Coordinates of C-alpha atoms and ligand atoms in Angstrom, one line a residue:
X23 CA 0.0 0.0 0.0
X24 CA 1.3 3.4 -0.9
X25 CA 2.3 5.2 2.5
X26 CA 1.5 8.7 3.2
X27 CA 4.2 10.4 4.7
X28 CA 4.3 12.5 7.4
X29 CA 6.1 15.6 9.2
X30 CA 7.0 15.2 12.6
X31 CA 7.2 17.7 14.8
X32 CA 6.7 18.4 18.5
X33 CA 6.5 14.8 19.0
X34 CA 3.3 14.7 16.7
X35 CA 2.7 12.8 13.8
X36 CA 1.1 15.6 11.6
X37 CA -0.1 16.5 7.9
X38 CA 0.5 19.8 5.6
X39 CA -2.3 21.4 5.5
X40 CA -1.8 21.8 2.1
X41 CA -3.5 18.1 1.1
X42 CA -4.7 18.8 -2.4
X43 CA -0.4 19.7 -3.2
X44 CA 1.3 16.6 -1.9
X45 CA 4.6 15.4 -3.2
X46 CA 4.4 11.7 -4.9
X47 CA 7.8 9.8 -4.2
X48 CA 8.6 7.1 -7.0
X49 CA 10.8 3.8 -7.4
X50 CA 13.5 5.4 -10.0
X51 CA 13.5 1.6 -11.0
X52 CA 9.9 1.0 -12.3
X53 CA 8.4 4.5 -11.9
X54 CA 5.8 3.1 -9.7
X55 CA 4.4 5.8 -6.7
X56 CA 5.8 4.5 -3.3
X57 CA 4.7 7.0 -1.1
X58 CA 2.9 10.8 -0.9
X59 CA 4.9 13.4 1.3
X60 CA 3.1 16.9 2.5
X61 CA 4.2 19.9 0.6
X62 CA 4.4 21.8 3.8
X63 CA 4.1 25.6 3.9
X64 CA 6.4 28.6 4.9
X65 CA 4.0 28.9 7.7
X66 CA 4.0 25.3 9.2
X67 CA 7.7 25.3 8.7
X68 CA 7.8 28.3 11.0
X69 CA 5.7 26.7 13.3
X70 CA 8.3 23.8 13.2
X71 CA 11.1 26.1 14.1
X72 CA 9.1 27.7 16.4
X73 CA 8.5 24.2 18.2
X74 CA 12.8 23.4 17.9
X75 CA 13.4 26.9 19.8
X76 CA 11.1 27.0 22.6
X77 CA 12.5 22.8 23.1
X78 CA 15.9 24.2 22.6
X79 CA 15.6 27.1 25.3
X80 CA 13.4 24.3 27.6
X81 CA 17.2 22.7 28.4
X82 CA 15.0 19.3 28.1
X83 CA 17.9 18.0 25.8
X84 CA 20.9 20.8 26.1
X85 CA 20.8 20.5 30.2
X86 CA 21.0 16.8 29.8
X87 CA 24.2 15.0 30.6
X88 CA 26.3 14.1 27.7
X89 CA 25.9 10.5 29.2
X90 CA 22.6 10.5 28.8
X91 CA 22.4 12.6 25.4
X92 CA 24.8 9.7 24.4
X93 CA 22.4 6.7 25.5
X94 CA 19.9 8.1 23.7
X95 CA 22.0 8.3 20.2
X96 CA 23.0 4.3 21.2
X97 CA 19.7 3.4 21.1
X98 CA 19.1 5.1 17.9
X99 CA 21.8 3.3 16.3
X100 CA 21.0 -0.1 18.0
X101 CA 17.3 0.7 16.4
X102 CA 18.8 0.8 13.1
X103 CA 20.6 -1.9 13.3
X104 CA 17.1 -3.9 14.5
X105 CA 15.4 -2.5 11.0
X106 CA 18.7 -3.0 8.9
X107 CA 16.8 -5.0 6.3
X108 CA 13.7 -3.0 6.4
X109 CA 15.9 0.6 5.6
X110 CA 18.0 -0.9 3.0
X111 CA 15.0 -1.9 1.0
X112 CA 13.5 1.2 1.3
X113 CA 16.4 2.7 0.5
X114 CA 16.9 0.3 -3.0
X115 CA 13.2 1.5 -3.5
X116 CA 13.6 5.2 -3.2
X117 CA 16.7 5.9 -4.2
X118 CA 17.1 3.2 -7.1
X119 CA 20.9 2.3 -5.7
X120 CA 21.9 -1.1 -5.4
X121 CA 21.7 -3.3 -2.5
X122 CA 25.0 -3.5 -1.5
X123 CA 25.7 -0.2 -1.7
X124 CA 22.2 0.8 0.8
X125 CA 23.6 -1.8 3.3
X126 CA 27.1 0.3 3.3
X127 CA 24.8 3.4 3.8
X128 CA 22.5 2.2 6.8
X129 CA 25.8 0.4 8.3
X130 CA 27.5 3.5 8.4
X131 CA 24.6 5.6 9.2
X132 CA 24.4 3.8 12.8
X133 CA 28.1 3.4 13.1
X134 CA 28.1 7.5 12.8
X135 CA 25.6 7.3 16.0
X136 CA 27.7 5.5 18.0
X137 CA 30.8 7.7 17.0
X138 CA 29.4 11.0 17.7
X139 CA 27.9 9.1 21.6
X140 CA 31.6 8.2 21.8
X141 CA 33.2 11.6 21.0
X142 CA 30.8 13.6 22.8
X143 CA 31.8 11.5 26.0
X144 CA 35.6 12.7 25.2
X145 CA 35.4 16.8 24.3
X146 CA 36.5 19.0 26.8
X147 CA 37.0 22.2 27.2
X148 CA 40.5 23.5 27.4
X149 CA 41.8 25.5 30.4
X150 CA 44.9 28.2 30.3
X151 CA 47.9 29.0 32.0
X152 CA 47.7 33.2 32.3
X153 CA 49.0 35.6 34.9
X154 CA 47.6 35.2 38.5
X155 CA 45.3 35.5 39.8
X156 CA 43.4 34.6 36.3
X157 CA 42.4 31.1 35.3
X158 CA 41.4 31.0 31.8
X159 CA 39.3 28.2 30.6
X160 CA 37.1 27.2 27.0
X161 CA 34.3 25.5 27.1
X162 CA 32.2 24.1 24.6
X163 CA 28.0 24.8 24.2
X164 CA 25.0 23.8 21.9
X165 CA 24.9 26.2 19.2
X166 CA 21.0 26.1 19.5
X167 CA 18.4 25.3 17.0
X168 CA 19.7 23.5 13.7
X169 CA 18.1 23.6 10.2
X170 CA 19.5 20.8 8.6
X171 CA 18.9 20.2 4.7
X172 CA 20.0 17.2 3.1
X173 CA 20.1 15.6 -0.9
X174 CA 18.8 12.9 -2.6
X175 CA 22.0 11.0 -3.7
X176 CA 22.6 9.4 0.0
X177 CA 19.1 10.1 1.3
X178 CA 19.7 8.5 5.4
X179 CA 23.6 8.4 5.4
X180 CA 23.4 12.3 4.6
X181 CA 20.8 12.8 7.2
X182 CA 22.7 10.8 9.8
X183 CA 26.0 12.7 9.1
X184 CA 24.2 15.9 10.7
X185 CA 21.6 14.3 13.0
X186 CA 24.3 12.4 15.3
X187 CA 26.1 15.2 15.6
X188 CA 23.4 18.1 16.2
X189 CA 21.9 15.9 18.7
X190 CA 25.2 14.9 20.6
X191 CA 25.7 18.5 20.9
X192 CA 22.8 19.5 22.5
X193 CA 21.3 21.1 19.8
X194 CA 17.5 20.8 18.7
X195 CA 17.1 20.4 15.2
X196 CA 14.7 20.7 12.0
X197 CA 15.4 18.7 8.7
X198 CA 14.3 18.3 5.8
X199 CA 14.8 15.1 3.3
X200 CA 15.1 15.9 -0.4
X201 CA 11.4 15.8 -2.2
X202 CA 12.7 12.9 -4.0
X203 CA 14.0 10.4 -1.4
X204 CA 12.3 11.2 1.7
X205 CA 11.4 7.7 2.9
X206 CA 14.0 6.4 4.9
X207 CA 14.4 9.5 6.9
X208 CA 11.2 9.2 7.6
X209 CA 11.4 5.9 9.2
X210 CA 14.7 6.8 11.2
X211 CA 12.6 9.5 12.7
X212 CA 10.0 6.9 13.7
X213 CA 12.7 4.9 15.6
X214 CA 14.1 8.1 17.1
X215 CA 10.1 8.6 18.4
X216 CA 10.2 5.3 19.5
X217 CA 13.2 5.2 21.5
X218 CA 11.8 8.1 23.2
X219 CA 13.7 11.2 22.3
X220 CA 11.7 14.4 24.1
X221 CA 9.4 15.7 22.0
X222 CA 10.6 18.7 20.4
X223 CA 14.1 18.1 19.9
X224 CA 14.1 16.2 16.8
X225 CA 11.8 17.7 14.1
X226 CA 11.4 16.3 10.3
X227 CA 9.5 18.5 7.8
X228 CA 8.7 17.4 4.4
X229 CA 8.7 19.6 1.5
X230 CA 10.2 22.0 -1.2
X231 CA 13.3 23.4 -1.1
X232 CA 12.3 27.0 -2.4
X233 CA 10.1 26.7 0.9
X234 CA 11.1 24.8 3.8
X235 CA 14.4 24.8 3.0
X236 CA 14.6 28.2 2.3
X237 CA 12.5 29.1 5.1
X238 CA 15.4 27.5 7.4
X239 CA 18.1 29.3 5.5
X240 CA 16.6 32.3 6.5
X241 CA 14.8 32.0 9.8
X242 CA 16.4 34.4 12.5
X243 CA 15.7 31.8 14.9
X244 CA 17.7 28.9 13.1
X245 CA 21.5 29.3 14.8
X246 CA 23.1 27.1 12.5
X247 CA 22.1 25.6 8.9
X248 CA 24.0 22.4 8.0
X249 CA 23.3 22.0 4.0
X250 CA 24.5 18.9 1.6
X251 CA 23.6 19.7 -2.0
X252 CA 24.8 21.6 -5.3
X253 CA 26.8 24.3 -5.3
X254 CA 24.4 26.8 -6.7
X255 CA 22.1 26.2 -3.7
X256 CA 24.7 26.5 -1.3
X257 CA 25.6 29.7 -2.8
X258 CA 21.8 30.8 -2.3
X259 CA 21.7 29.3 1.7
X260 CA 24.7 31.4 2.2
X261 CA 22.8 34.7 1.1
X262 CA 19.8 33.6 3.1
X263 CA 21.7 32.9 6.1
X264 CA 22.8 36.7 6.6
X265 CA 19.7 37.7 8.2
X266 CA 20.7 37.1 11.5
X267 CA 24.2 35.7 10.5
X268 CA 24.0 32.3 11.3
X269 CA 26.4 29.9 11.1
X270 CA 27.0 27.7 7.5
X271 CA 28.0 24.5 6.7
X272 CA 28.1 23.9 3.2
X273 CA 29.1 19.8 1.8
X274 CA 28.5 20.5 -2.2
X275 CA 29.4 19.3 -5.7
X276 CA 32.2 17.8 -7.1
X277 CA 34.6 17.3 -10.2
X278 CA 37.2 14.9 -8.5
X279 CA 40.3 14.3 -10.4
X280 CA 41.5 10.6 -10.2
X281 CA 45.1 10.9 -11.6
X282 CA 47.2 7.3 -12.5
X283 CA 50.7 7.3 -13.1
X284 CA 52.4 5.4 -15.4
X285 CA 54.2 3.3 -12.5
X286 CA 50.7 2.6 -10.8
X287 CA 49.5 -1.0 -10.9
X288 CA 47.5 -1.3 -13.6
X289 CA 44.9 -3.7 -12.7
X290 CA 44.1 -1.6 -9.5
X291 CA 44.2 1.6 -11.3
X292 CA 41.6 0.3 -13.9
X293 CA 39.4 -1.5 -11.0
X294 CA 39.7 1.6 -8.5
X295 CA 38.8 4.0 -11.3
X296 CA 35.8 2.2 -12.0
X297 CA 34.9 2.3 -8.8
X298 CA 35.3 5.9 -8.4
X299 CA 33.2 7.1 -11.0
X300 CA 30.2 4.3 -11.4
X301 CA 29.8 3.5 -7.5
X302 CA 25.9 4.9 -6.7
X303 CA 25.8 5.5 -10.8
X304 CA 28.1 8.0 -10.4
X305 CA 25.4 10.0 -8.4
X306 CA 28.0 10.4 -5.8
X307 CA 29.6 14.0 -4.7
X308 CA 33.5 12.7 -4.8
X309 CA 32.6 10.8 -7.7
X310 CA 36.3 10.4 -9.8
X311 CA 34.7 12.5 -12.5
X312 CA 38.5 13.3 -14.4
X313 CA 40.3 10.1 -14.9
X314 CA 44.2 11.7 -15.9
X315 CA 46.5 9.1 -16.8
X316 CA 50.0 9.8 -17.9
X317 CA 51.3 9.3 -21.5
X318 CA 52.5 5.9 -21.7
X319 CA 49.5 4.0 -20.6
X320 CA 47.1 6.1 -21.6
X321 CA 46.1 4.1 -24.6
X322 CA 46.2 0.8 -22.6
X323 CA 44.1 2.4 -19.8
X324 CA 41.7 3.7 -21.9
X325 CA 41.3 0.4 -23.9
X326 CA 41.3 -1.4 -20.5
X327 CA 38.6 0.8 -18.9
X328 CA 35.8 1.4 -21.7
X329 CA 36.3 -2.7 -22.2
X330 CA 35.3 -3.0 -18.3
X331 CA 32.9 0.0 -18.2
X332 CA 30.7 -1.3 -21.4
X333 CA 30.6 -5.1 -19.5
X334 CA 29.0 -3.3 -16.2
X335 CA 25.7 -4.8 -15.3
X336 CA 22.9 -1.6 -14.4
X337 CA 19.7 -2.3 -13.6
X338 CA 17.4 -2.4 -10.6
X339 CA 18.7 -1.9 -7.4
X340 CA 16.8 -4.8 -6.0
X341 CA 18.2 -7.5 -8.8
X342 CA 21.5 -9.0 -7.4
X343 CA 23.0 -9.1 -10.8
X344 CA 23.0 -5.2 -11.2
X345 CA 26.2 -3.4 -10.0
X346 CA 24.8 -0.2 -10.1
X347 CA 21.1 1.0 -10.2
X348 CA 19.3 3.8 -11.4
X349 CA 19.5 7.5 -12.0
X350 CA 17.4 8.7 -8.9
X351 CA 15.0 10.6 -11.0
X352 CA 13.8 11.4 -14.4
X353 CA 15.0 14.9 -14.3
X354 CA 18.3 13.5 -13.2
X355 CA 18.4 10.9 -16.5
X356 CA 17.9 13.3 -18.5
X357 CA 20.2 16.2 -17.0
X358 CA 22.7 13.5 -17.5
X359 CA 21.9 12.7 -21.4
X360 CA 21.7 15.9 -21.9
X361 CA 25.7 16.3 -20.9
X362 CA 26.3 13.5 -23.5
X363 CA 25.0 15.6 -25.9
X364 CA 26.5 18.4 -25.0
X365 CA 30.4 16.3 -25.1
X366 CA 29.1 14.9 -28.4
X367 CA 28.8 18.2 -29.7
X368 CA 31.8 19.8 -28.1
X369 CA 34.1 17.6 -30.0
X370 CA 34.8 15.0 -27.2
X371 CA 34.8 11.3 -29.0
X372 CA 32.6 8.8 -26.7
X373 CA 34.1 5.1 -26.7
X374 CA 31.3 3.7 -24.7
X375 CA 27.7 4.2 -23.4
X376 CA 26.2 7.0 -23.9
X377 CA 22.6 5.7 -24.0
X378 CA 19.4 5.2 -21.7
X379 CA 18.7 1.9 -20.9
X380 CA 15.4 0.6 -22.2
X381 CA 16.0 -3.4 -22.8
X382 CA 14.6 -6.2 -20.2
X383 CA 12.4 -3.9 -18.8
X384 CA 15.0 -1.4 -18.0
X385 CA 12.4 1.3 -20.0
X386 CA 10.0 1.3 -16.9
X387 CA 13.1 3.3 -14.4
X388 CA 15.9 5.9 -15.2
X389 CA 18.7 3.8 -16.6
X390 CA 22.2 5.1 -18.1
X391 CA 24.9 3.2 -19.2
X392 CA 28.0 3.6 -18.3
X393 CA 29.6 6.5 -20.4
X394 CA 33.4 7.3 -21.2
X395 CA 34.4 10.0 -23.3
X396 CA 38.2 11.2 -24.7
X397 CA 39.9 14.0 -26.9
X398 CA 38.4 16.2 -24.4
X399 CA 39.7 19.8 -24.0
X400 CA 40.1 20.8 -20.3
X401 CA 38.0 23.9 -21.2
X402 CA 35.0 21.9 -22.6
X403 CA 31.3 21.7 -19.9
X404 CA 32.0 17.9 -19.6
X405 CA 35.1 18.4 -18.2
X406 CA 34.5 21.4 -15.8
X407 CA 30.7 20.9 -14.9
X408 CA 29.4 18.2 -12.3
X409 CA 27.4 16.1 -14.3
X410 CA 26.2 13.8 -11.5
X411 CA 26.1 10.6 -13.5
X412 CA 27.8 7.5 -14.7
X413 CA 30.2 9.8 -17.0
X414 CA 34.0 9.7 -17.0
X415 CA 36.4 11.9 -19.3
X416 CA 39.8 10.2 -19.4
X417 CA 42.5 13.2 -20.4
X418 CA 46.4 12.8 -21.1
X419 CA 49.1 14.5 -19.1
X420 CA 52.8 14.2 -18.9
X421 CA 54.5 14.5 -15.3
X422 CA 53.6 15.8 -12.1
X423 CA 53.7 19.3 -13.0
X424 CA 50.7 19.0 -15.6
X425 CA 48.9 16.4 -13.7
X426 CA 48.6 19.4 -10.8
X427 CA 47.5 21.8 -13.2
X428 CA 44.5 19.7 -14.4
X429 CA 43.6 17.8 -11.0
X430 CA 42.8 21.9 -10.0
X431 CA 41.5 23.3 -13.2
X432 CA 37.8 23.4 -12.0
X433 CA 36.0 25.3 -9.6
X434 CA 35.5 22.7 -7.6
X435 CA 37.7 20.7 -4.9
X436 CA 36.3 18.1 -3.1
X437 CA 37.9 14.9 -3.5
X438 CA 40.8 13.1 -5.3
X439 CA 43.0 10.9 -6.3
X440 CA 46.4 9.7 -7.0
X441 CA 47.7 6.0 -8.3
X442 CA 51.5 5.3 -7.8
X443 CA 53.7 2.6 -6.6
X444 CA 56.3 5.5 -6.0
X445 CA 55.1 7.1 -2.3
X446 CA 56.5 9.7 -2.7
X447 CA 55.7 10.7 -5.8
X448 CA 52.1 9.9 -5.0
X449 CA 52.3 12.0 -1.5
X450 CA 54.3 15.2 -3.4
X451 CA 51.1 15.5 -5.7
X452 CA 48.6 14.7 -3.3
X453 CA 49.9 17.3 -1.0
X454 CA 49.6 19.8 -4.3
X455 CA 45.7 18.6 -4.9
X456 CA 43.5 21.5 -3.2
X457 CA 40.4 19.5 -2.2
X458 CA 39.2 18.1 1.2
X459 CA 39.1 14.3 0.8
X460 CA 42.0 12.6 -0.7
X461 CA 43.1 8.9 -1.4
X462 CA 46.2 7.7 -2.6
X463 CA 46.0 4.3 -4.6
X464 CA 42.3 3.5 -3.7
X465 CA 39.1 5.6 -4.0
X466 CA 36.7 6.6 -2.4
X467 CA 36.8 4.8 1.6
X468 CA 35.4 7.3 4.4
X469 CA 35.6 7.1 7.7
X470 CA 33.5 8.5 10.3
X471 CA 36.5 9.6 12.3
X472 CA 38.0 11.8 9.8
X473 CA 36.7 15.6 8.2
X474 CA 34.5 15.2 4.7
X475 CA 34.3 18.4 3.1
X476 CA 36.0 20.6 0.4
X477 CA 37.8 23.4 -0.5
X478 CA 36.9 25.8 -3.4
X479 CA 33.3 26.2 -4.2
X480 CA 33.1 22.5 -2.8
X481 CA 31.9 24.0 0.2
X482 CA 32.3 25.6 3.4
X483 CA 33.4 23.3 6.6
X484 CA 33.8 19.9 7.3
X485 CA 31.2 16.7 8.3
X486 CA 32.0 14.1 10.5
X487 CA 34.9 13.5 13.1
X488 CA 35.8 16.1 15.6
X489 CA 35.2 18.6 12.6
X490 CA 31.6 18.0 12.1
X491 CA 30.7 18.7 15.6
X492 CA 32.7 22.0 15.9
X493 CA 29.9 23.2 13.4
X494 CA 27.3 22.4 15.7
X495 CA 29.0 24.2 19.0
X496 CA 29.7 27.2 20.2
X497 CA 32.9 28.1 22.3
X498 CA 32.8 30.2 24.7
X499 CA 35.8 31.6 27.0
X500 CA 35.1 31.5 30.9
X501 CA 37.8 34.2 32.4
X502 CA 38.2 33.6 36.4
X503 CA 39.3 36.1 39.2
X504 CA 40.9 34.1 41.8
X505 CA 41.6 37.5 44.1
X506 CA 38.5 39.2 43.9
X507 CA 40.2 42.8 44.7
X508 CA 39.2 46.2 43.3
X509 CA 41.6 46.9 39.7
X510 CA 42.5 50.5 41.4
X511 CA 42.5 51.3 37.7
X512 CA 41.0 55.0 38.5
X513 CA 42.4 55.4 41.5
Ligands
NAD22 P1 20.1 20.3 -4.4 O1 21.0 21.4 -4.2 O2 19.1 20.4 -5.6 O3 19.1 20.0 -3.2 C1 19.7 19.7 -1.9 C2 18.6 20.0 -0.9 O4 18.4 21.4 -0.9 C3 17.3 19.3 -1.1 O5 16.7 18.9 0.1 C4 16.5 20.4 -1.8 O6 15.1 20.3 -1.6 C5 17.0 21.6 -1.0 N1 16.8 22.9 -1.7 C6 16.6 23.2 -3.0 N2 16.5 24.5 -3.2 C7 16.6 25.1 -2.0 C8 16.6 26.5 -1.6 N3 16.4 27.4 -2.4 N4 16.8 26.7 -0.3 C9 17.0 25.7 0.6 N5 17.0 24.4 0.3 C10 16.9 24.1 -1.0 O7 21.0 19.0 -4.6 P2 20.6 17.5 -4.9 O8 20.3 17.5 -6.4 O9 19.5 17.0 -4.0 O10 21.9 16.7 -4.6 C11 22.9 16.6 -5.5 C12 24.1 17.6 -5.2 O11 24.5 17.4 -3.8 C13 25.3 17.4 -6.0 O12 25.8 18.6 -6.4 C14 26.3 16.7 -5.1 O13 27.6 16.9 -5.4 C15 25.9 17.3 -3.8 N6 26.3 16.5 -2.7 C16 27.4 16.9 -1.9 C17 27.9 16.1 -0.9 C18 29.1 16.5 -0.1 O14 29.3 15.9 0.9 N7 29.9 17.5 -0.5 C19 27.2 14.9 -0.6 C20 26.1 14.5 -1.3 C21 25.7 15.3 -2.4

């Protein structure tokens, strides 16, 4: 049966008013409607933030001890781990991903649980050694009520990575899913109702972005807005946000360079490579977007990868024979062909894909194959633009100087990588690579301990480890007279 979503806030189970305008979630895989989610208004959003600040300033969750603000988040994560096959279908269903990659997801999204109840247990303040009789010390607070506005590419594990951390911190929160994938958020907030979280503190509102998420952008009593998504929207949070100067965290687009040096191992270069562009369908921020490989094995690689790439398997998320699933939406698909057009007519030669998917039923859901162009000019849109899709452009370079110059060509810098069996060779141009996440003969691993995040117009701060809770505190300095004598300043 078709489920009709709903916003949670205060505790409360509740509708949009705005019934006759709802929001029909599909399967990307068959196109068939597997849920309805409220359209809710500027108003009830307000409402919901109203709710998040009057919790926030209650001290029912910010007074609490970090012990207990910790047993709560274990529970959440033990809950996921009860439902783990229950959120990974719903996942496959919503998203159109594969199955393997929605069990990493939900893994990882109650792994970052426990992580942030584990740090939160560890930060301390700091303390200072100035002249007597002074004692200077830092301490850390909630930053207060979070809006936190997450994509459609990793619809829970993107929720999670600003949840645990909001929450640990003492913060109350809003979010709001994408329109597209709002379905296993919504279940994770039915597990944080269950293991009783006070009302109040955890709020999920449905909806457009232009409204509810711009309605939290701008809100003067939002302290913090956490946003995962393009650049261009970023850019537009950021303006919002300067009504009452609230603190930003931006996680947004890519154009990852994946350079291979002639001395890598081959084998591993191709496989990893592969895996950096086509894992999720190459709906994936750090995708490996810019394959550079150096002179002498560029033909070899590129003969080696488009042979691999064209023998990929795509198809539904839920068939174990596909190895990667479909594009998430229909404006997505054809976003993405349209950027094959667009390389076609720039000049760039494709040597596979290229084309929707329509055979063995593959016509009922968004399917791409997997798509390699060459003779590509650095200049051209497929090269500087995120394209979001399975889509590769493999360029020649010659040495370390050149493969610096193009790994930073775009505007973006989020991820990257470099392939050599010389270390340091590899570390030199990693070092040189300016973006945030960075491998060196692998791709794409993350870890919950360490920062995610870029530099350029990649974004603004970092998710995850001790990083991705500094956006969610405040520090404050606490400045102690020990001799508490008149100055005699004016004497
Ligand atoms: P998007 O920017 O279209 O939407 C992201 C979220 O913002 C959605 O919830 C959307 O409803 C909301 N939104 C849209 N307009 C808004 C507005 N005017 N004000 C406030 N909120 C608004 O992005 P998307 O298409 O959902 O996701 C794909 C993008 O996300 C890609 O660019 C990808 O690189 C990026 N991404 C980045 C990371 C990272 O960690 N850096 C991770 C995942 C995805």
């Amino acid at each position: 049966m078709t489920k009709q979503l709903k916003n949670y806030i205060n505790g409360e189970w509740t509708d949009s008013s705005q019934t006759d305008d709802r929001n029909e979630v599909l399967n990307p895989a068959t196109q068939e409607v597997i849920a309805y989610a409220p359209r809710t208004t500027k108003e009830e959003t307000e409402e919901a933030i109203r709710v998040a600040r009057e919790t926030y300033e209650s001290g029912v969750w910010s007074d609490l001890t970090v012990h207990e603000r910790a047993a709560y988040l274990d529970r959440i994560a033990d809950q996921i781990d009860e439902h783990f096959e229950e959120l990974v279908d719903l996942e496959v269903a919503n998203n159109g991903k594969i199955k393997a990659e929605a069990e990493f997801d939900i893994g990882d999204a109650a792994e970052c649980f426990r992580y942030y109840s584990g740090l939160i247990r560890t930060v301390q303040g700091e303390t200072y050694e100035v002249p007597e009789p002074m004692q200077a010390m830092v301490v850390r607070e909630p930053v207060g009520v979070a809006g936190l506005i997450v994509p459609w590419n990793l619809p829970m594990l993107m929720a999670v990575w600003k949840l645990a951390p909001a929450l640990a911190a003492g913060n109350t929160v809003v979010l709001k899913p994408a329109e597209l994938t709002p379905v296993t958020t919504t279940r994770l907030f039915e597990l944080i109702d269950e293991v009783g979280v006070p009302k109040g503190v955890a709020n999920l509102v449905h909806g457009r972005g232009s409204v509810v998420g711009q309605t939290l952008a701008e809100s003067d009593d939002v302290d913090v807005v956490s946003f995962t998504g393009s650049t261009d929207v970023g850019k537009g949070i950021m303006k919002a946000a300067t009504g009452n100067l609230k603190k930003v965290s931006l996680e947004l687009g890519g154009k990852s360079p994946n350079i291979i040096f002639a001395d890598a191992k081959f084998d591993v270069a191709v496989d990893m490579a592969l895996f950096g562009i086509f894992f999720g369908a190459g709906q994936v921020c750090s995708a490996g977007s810019r394959i550079l490989v150096e002179e002498p094995i560029y033909d070899r690689f590129v003969e080696a990868f488009s042979k691999r790439a064209s023998e990929i398997r795509v198809g539904p998320g839920n068939d174990p024979n596909s190895q990667f699933g479909a594009m998430t939406s229909e404006k997505q698909m054809n976003r993405v062909l349209e950027y094959i057009e667009i390389g076609k007519k720039e000049g760039a030669t494709l040597v596979t894909g290229g084309q929707r998917l329509t055979e063995n039923g593959l016509d009922r859901g968004f399917f791409i194959e997997p798509t390699v162009f060459v003779d590509v000019d650095n200049d051209m849109r497929i090269v500087q633009e995120e394209i979001f899709g399975p889509v590769v452009t493999i360029q020649p370079f010659n040495g370390e100087k050149e493969a610096i110059e193009l790994a930073n060509s775009t505007d973006y810098g989020l991820a990257g990588a470099v392939f050599s069996q010389d270390p340091a060779k590899a570390l030199r141009v990693i070092k040189k690579v300016r973006s945030g996440i960075t491998w060196v003969n692998t791709y794409h691993p993350t870890y919950n301990e360490a920062p995610w995040g870029g530099y350029k117009q990649s974004g603004i701060g970092r998710s995850l480890g001790t990083y991705g809770l500094d956006d969610f505190q405040e520090v404050k300095q606490i400045n102690i007279n020990l001799e508490v004598e008149p100055t005699g300043w004016f004497d």
